Amino acid sequence: MRIAVAGASGLIGSALARSLAADGHEVVRLVRRAAAGPREVRWDPGEQYVDAAGLTGCTAVVALAGAGIGDRRWTPAYKRLIRDSRVLGTAALAEAVAALPEPPRVFVSGSAIGFYGDTGDRAVDEEAPPGDGFLPALCVEWEEAAAPAQEAGVRTVFARTGLVVARGGGAWGRLFPLFRAGLGGRLGDGRQYWSYIALHDEVAAIRHLIDTEALSGPVNLTAPRPLTNREITAAMARVLRRPALFPVPAPVLRAALGELAGDVLGSQRVVPKRLLESGFRFAFPDIEEAIRAA
């Protein structure tokens, strides 16, 4: 298959591109410079521009580009960048896909479990409505941006991804060095649920979305059993054989992270109902397995 990937230099996108290429698929990367050959397509998400001709012959287009949620403090300018990098880029790709004489069979549009907001102790699946706040509103707009592809009859799937357990980036990319140094600990009271997924399973799940014709609409990409931050902290300490003696109080997090602290301290107990019902099998469903795999 010929598969286009936006965000192929990011944590998930680069792992997906490697996995696809290893199995003999032709991966087309979207780049923000002049394309260097037939396996690159120039685009400018901020200007909503895509060289649509480069997508010709693609079986699937996967949109994973976006500024890091936790990379900086949420100033108004950075929140605008987080929003525009996702919404404008997705809209541009969806419009390019819709305009092709022979569109791809599937458009996989990145999204996040931030859609649900703070769910407390309540487990939610894909039928739950959006929550309140910046991230839920962003996810709603992000998914709506894929409408041109849907309206053109392209099977469109929203990959609502949880916290990816990986050494090279994301939340765990920051946690691993702290725990290895013996400086790890729970965040706040540790009772908030974290819905995680191993990077290996994240990639396998996206490929499952590409291949499974029956799947469209939102699909949660999280491990089957969310755990509390306290439970995950204990698992990190066991696997890395380091103490977890340094909890970070909620006021300290709020002072350091500003508005972002609300999402770090918030609880998201999200389950992958549709993924499991479609026959997907996790390689690393348990947190200790996921940590070891990373």
CSV table of C-alpha atoms in Angstrom, one decimal:
chain,number,residue,atom,x,y,z
A,1,MET,CA,0.0,0.0,0.0
A,2,ARG,CA,1.0,3.6,-0.5
A,3,ILE,CA,0.3,5.5,2.7
A,4,ALA,CA,0.7,9.2,3.4
A,5,VAL,CA,1.7,10.3,6.9
A,6,ALA,CA,1.5,13.8,8.3
A,7,GLY,CA,3.6,14.2,11.4
A,8,ALA,CA,6.0,11.5,10.3
A,9,SER,CA,8.8,13.1,12.4
A,10,GLY,CA,6.9,13.0,15.6
A,11,LEU,CA,6.8,10.2,18.3
A,12,ILE,CA,3.9,8.3,16.9
A,13,GLY,CA,4.3,9.2,13.3
A,14,SER,CA,7.9,8.2,13.0
A,15,ALA,CA,7.2,4.8,14.7
A,16,LEU,CA,4.2,4.3,12.4
A,17,ALA,CA,6.3,5.1,9.3
A,18,ARG,CA,9.1,2.6,10.4
A,19,SER,CA,6.5,-0.1,11.0
A,20,LEU,CA,4.8,0.4,7.6
A,21,ALA,CA,8.1,0.6,5.7
A,22,ALA,CA,9.4,-2.6,7.5
A,23,ASP,CA,6.4,-4.5,6.1
A,24,GLY,CA,7.1,-3.3,2.6
A,25,HIS,CA,4.5,-0.4,2.3
A,26,GLU,CA,5.4,2.8,0.5
A,27,VAL,CA,5.3,5.6,3.1
A,28,VAL,CA,4.8,9.2,1.8
A,29,ARG,CA,5.9,11.8,4.3
A,30,LEU,CA,4.4,15.3,4.3
A,31,VAL,CA,7.1,17.9,4.7
A,32,ARG,CA,7.2,21.7,5.1
A,33,ARG,CA,9.9,22.2,2.5
A,34,ALA,CA,10.2,21.4,-1.2
A,35,ALA,CA,9.6,17.6,-1.7
A,36,ALA,CA,12.8,15.7,-2.3
A,37,GLY,CA,11.2,12.9,-4.3
A,38,PRO,CA,8.0,10.9,-4.9
A,39,ARG,CA,7.9,9.8,-1.3
A,40,GLU,CA,7.5,13.3,0.0
A,41,VAL,CA,4.7,15.8,-0.4
A,42,ARG,CA,5.0,19.5,0.4
A,43,TRP,CA,2.4,21.0,2.7
A,44,ASP,CA,2.0,24.1,4.9
A,45,PRO,CA,-0.7,23.4,7.6
A,46,GLY,CA,-0.7,27.0,8.7
A,47,GLU,CA,-1.6,28.2,5.2
A,48,GLN,CA,-3.8,25.2,4.7
A,49,TYR,CA,-1.8,24.2,1.6
A,50,VAL,CA,-1.2,20.6,0.4
A,51,ASP,CA,0.4,19.5,-2.9
A,52,ALA,CA,-2.6,17.2,-3.5
A,53,ALA,CA,-1.1,15.6,-6.6
A,54,GLY,CA,1.5,13.9,-4.3
A,55,LEU,CA,-1.3,12.0,-2.6
A,56,THR,CA,-2.4,10.3,-5.9
A,57,GLY,CA,-2.5,6.6,-5.5
A,58,CYS,CA,-2.5,6.6,-1.7
A,59,THR,CA,-4.6,3.9,-0.1
A,60,ALA,CA,-4.6,5.7,3.2
A,61,VAL,CA,-3.8,9.2,4.6
A,62,VAL,CA,-2.9,9.5,8.3
A,63,ALA,CA,-2.9,12.9,10.0
A,64,LEU,CA,-0.9,13.0,13.1
A,65,ALA,CA,0.7,16.4,13.0
A,66,GLY,CA,0.4,18.9,15.9
A,67,ALA,CA,2.3,21.0,18.4
A,68,GLY,CA,3.1,19.2,21.6
A,69,ILE,CA,0.4,19.7,24.3
A,70,GLY,CA,2.9,19.7,27.2
A,71,ASP,CA,5.9,21.2,25.5
A,72,ARG,CA,5.3,24.7,26.9
A,73,ARG,CA,3.2,26.7,29.3
A,74,TRP,CA,-0.2,27.4,27.9
A,75,THR,CA,0.0,31.0,27.0
A,76,PRO,CA,-2.7,32.4,24.7
A,77,ALA,CA,-0.2,32.3,21.8
A,78,TYR,CA,0.8,28.7,22.5
A,79,LYS,CA,-2.8,27.5,22.8
A,80,ARG,CA,-3.5,29.1,19.5
A,81,LEU,CA,-0.5,27.2,18.0
A,82,ILE,CA,-1.8,23.9,19.5
A,83,ARG,CA,-5.2,24.5,18.0
A,84,ASP,CA,-4.1,25.8,14.6
A,85,SER,CA,-1.4,23.0,14.1
A,86,ARG,CA,-4.2,20.4,14.4
A,87,VAL,CA,-7.3,22.0,13.1
A,88,LEU,CA,-5.9,23.8,10.1
A,89,GLY,CA,-3.6,20.9,9.1
A,90,THR,CA,-6.4,18.4,9.3
A,91,ALA,CA,-8.8,20.6,7.3
A,92,ALA,CA,-6.1,21.0,4.6
A,93,LEU,CA,-5.5,17.3,4.3
A,94,ALA,CA,-9.2,16.5,4.4
A,95,GLU,CA,-9.9,19.0,1.6
A,96,ALA,CA,-7.0,17.6,-0.4
A,97,VAL,CA,-8.2,14.0,0.0
A,98,ALA,CA,-11.8,15.0,-1.0
A,99,ALA,CA,-10.6,16.7,-4.1
A,100,LEU,CA,-8.7,13.7,-5.5
A,101,PRO,CA,-10.2,12.0,-8.6
A,102,GLU,CA,-9.6,8.7,-6.8
A,103,PRO,CA,-9.5,9.4,-3.1
A,104,PRO,CA,-7.9,7.0,-0.6
A,105,ARG,CA,-10.0,4.3,1.0
A,106,VAL,CA,-9.4,5.7,4.5
A,107,PHE,CA,-8.5,8.9,6.3
A,108,VAL,CA,-7.2,8.4,9.8
A,109,SER,CA,-7.4,11.6,11.7
A,110,GLY,CA,-5.5,12.1,14.9
A,111,SER,CA,-7.5,13.0,18.0
A,112,ALA,CA,-7.1,12.5,21.8
A,113,ILE,CA,-8.9,11.3,24.9
A,114,GLY,CA,-8.8,15.0,25.9
A,115,PHE,CA,-12.2,15.0,24.1
A,116,TYR,CA,-13.8,13.6,27.3
A,117,GLY,CA,-12.4,16.1,29.8
A,118,ASP,CA,-12.2,15.1,33.4
A,119,THR,CA,-14.2,12.0,33.9
A,120,GLY,CA,-13.3,11.4,37.6
A,121,ASP,CA,-13.9,7.7,38.5
A,122,ARG,CA,-16.4,7.2,35.8
A,123,ALA,CA,-15.3,4.9,32.9
A,124,VAL,CA,-16.2,6.3,29.5
A,125,ASP,CA,-16.2,4.9,26.0
A,126,GLU,CA,-16.7,6.4,22.5
A,127,GLU,CA,-20.4,7.1,23.2
A,128,ALA,CA,-19.6,9.6,25.9
A,129,PRO,CA,-20.1,13.3,25.0
A,130,PRO,CA,-17.3,15.9,25.1
A,131,GLY,CA,-16.2,17.4,28.3
A,132,ASP,CA,-15.6,21.0,29.2
A,133,GLY,CA,-12.4,23.1,28.8
A,134,PHE,CA,-9.7,23.9,26.3
A,135,LEU,CA,-8.8,20.3,25.3
A,136,PRO,CA,-12.3,19.0,24.8
A,137,ALA,CA,-13.2,22.0,22.7
A,138,LEU,CA,-10.0,21.6,20.7
A,139,CYS,CA,-10.7,17.9,20.1
A,140,VAL,CA,-14.3,18.6,18.9
A,141,GLU,CA,-13.0,21.2,16.4
A,142,TRP,CA,-10.1,19.0,15.4
A,143,GLU,CA,-12.5,16.1,14.5
A,144,GLU,CA,-14.9,18.5,12.8
A,145,ALA,CA,-12.1,19.6,10.5
A,146,ALA,CA,-12.1,16.2,8.8
A,147,ALA,CA,-15.6,16.8,7.5
A,148,PRO,CA,-14.6,17.3,3.8
A,149,ALA,CA,-13.2,13.7,3.7
A,150,GLN,CA,-16.3,12.3,5.3
A,151,GLU,CA,-18.6,14.2,3.0
A,152,ALA,CA,-16.6,12.9,0.0
A,153,GLY,CA,-17.4,9.3,1.1
A,154,VAL,CA,-13.9,8.5,2.5
A,155,ARG,CA,-14.0,6.2,5.5
A,156,THR,CA,-12.8,8.5,8.3
A,157,VAL,CA,-11.6,7.3,11.7
A,158,PHE,CA,-10.7,9.5,14.7
A,159,ALA,CA,-7.9,8.0,16.6
A,160,ARG,CA,-8.5,9.3,20.2
A,161,THR,CA,-5.1,8.5,21.7
A,162,GLY,CA,-4.3,8.3,25.4
A,163,LEU,CA,-0.9,8.8,27.1
A,164,VAL,CA,1.7,6.9,25.1
A,165,VAL,CA,4.2,5.0,27.1
A,166,ALA,CA,7.5,5.6,25.2
A,167,ARG,CA,11.0,6.5,26.0
A,168,GLY,CA,11.5,9.0,23.3
A,169,GLY,CA,8.8,11.6,24.0
A,170,GLY,CA,5.4,12.5,25.5
A,171,ALA,CA,4.7,12.3,29.2
A,172,TRP,CA,6.8,9.2,29.7
A,173,GLY,CA,9.7,10.7,27.9
A,174,ARG,CA,9.9,13.1,30.9
A,175,LEU,CA,9.0,10.6,33.6
A,176,PHE,CA,11.7,8.0,32.8
A,177,PRO,CA,14.7,10.3,33.6
A,178,LEU,CA,13.1,11.4,36.8
A,179,PHE,CA,12.4,7.9,38.0
A,180,ARG,CA,15.8,6.6,36.9
A,181,ALA,CA,17.4,9.3,39.1
A,182,GLY,CA,15.2,8.3,42.0
A,183,LEU,CA,13.2,11.5,41.9
A,184,GLY,CA,9.9,10.1,40.8
A,185,GLY,CA,6.6,10.3,42.7
A,186,ARG,CA,2.9,10.7,42.3
A,187,LEU,CA,1.4,13.9,41.0
A,188,GLY,CA,-1.1,15.6,43.3
A,189,ASP,CA,-3.0,13.1,45.4
A,190,GLY,CA,-2.4,10.4,42.7
A,191,ARG,CA,-6.0,9.4,42.5
A,192,GLN,CA,-6.6,10.7,39.0
A,193,TYR,CA,-6.9,8.0,36.3
A,194,TRP,CA,-4.4,7.8,33.5
A,195,SER,CA,-5.4,6.1,30.3
A,196,TYR,CA,-2.2,4.9,28.7
A,197,ILE,CA,-1.1,2.8,25.7
A,198,ALA,CA,2.3,1.3,24.8
A,199,LEU,CA,3.8,2.9,21.7
A,200,HIS,CA,4.0,-0.6,20.1
A,201,ASP,CA,0.2,-1.0,20.6
A,202,GLU,CA,-0.5,2.6,19.4
A,203,VAL,CA,1.2,1.9,16.1
A,204,ALA,CA,-0.5,-1.5,15.8
A,205,ALA,CA,-3.9,0.1,16.6
A,206,ILE,CA,-3.5,2.8,13.9
A,207,ARG,CA,-2.6,0.1,11.4
A,208,HIS,CA,-5.7,-1.8,12.6
A,209,LEU,CA,-7.8,1.3,11.9
A,210,ILE,CA,-6.3,1.5,8.3
A,211,ASP,CA,-7.1,-2.2,7.6
A,212,THR,CA,-10.5,-2.7,9.3
A,213,GLU,CA,-13.2,-1.6,6.9
A,214,ALA,CA,-15.9,-1.8,9.5
A,215,LEU,CA,-14.3,1.0,11.6
A,216,SER,CA,-15.2,4.7,11.2
A,217,GLY,CA,-15.8,7.6,13.5
A,218,PRO,CA,-14.2,7.8,17.0
A,219,VAL,CA,-12.0,4.9,18.3
A,220,ASN,CA,-10.2,5.2,21.7
A,221,LEU,CA,-6.6,4.1,21.5
A,222,THR,CA,-5.9,3.2,25.2
A,223,ALA,CA,-5.0,0.1,27.1
A,224,PRO,CA,-8.0,-1.9,28.4
A,225,ARG,CA,-7.6,-1.0,32.0
A,226,PRO,CA,-6.8,2.6,33.0
A,227,LEU,CA,-4.9,3.0,36.3
A,228,THR,CA,-4.5,5.8,38.8
A,229,ASN,CA,-1.4,7.9,38.8
A,230,ARG,CA,-0.6,6.4,42.2
A,231,GLU,CA,-0.7,2.9,40.7
A,232,ILE,CA,1.3,3.9,37.7
A,233,THR,CA,3.9,5.6,39.9
A,234,ALA,CA,4.3,2.3,41.9
A,235,ALA,CA,4.7,0.3,38.7
A,236,MET,CA,7.4,2.7,37.5
A,237,ALA,CA,9.2,2.3,40.8
A,238,ARG,CA,9.0,-1.5,40.6
A,239,VAL,CA,10.1,-1.8,37.0
A,240,LEU,CA,13.0,0.7,37.3
A,241,ARG,CA,13.9,-0.5,40.8
A,242,ARG,CA,14.0,3.0,42.1
A,243,PRO,CA,12.1,4.6,45.1
A,244,ALA,CA,9.2,6.9,44.3
A,245,LEU,CA,9.6,9.2,47.3
A,246,PHE,CA,9.0,12.7,45.8
A,247,PRO,CA,5.3,13.5,45.2
A,248,VAL,CA,4.6,16.8,43.5
A,249,PRO,CA,1.8,18.6,45.4
A,250,ALA,CA,-1.0,20.1,43.3
A,251,PRO,CA,-0.2,23.7,44.2
A,252,VAL,CA,3.4,23.2,43.0
A,253,LEU,CA,2.1,21.8,39.7
A,254,ARG,CA,-0.3,24.7,39.2
A,255,ALA,CA,2.5,27.2,39.9
A,256,ALA,CA,4.8,25.5,37.4
A,257,LEU,CA,2.4,24.5,34.7
A,258,GLY,CA,-0.4,27.1,34.9
A,259,GLU,CA,-3.5,26.0,33.1
A,260,LEU,CA,-1.9,22.7,31.9
A,261,ALA,CA,-1.8,21.5,35.5
A,262,GLY,CA,-5.6,21.1,35.4
A,263,ASP,CA,-5.2,18.3,32.8
A,264,VAL,CA,-2.2,16.7,34.6
A,265,LEU,CA,-4.3,16.6,37.8
A,266,GLY,CA,-7.5,15.7,36.0
A,267,SER,CA,-8.8,12.1,35.7
A,268,GLN,CA,-9.6,10.4,32.5
A,269,ARG,CA,-10.8,6.8,32.8
A,270,VAL,CA,-11.2,5.9,29.1
A,271,VAL,CA,-11.7,2.4,27.8
A,272,PRO,CA,-11.2,1.2,24.2
A,273,LYS,CA,-14.6,-0.4,23.6
A,274,ARG,CA,-14.7,-0.2,19.8
A,275,LEU,CA,-11.1,-1.3,19.4
A,276,LEU,CA,-11.7,-4.4,21.4
A,277,GLU,CA,-15.0,-5.2,19.8
A,278,SER,CA,-13.3,-5.0,16.3
A,279,GLY,CA,-10.9,-7.8,17.3
A,280,PHE,CA,-7.7,-5.8,18.2
A,281,ARG,CA,-5.4,-7.6,20.6
A,282,PHE,CA,-2.9,-5.7,22.7
A,283,ALA,CA,0.7,-6.8,22.9
A,284,PHE,CA,1.3,-4.9,26.2
A,285,PRO,CA,-2.0,-4.4,27.9
A,286,ASP,CA,-0.6,-4.1,31.5
A,287,ILE,CA,1.3,-1.1,32.7
A,288,GLU,CA,4.4,-3.0,33.8
A,289,GLU,CA,4.6,-4.7,30.4
A,290,ALA,CA,4.2,-1.3,28.6
A,291,ILE,CA,6.9,0.3,30.8
A,292,ARG,CA,9.3,-2.6,30.1
A,293,ALA,CA,8.6,-2.4,26.4
A,294,ALA,CA,9.5,1.3,26.4
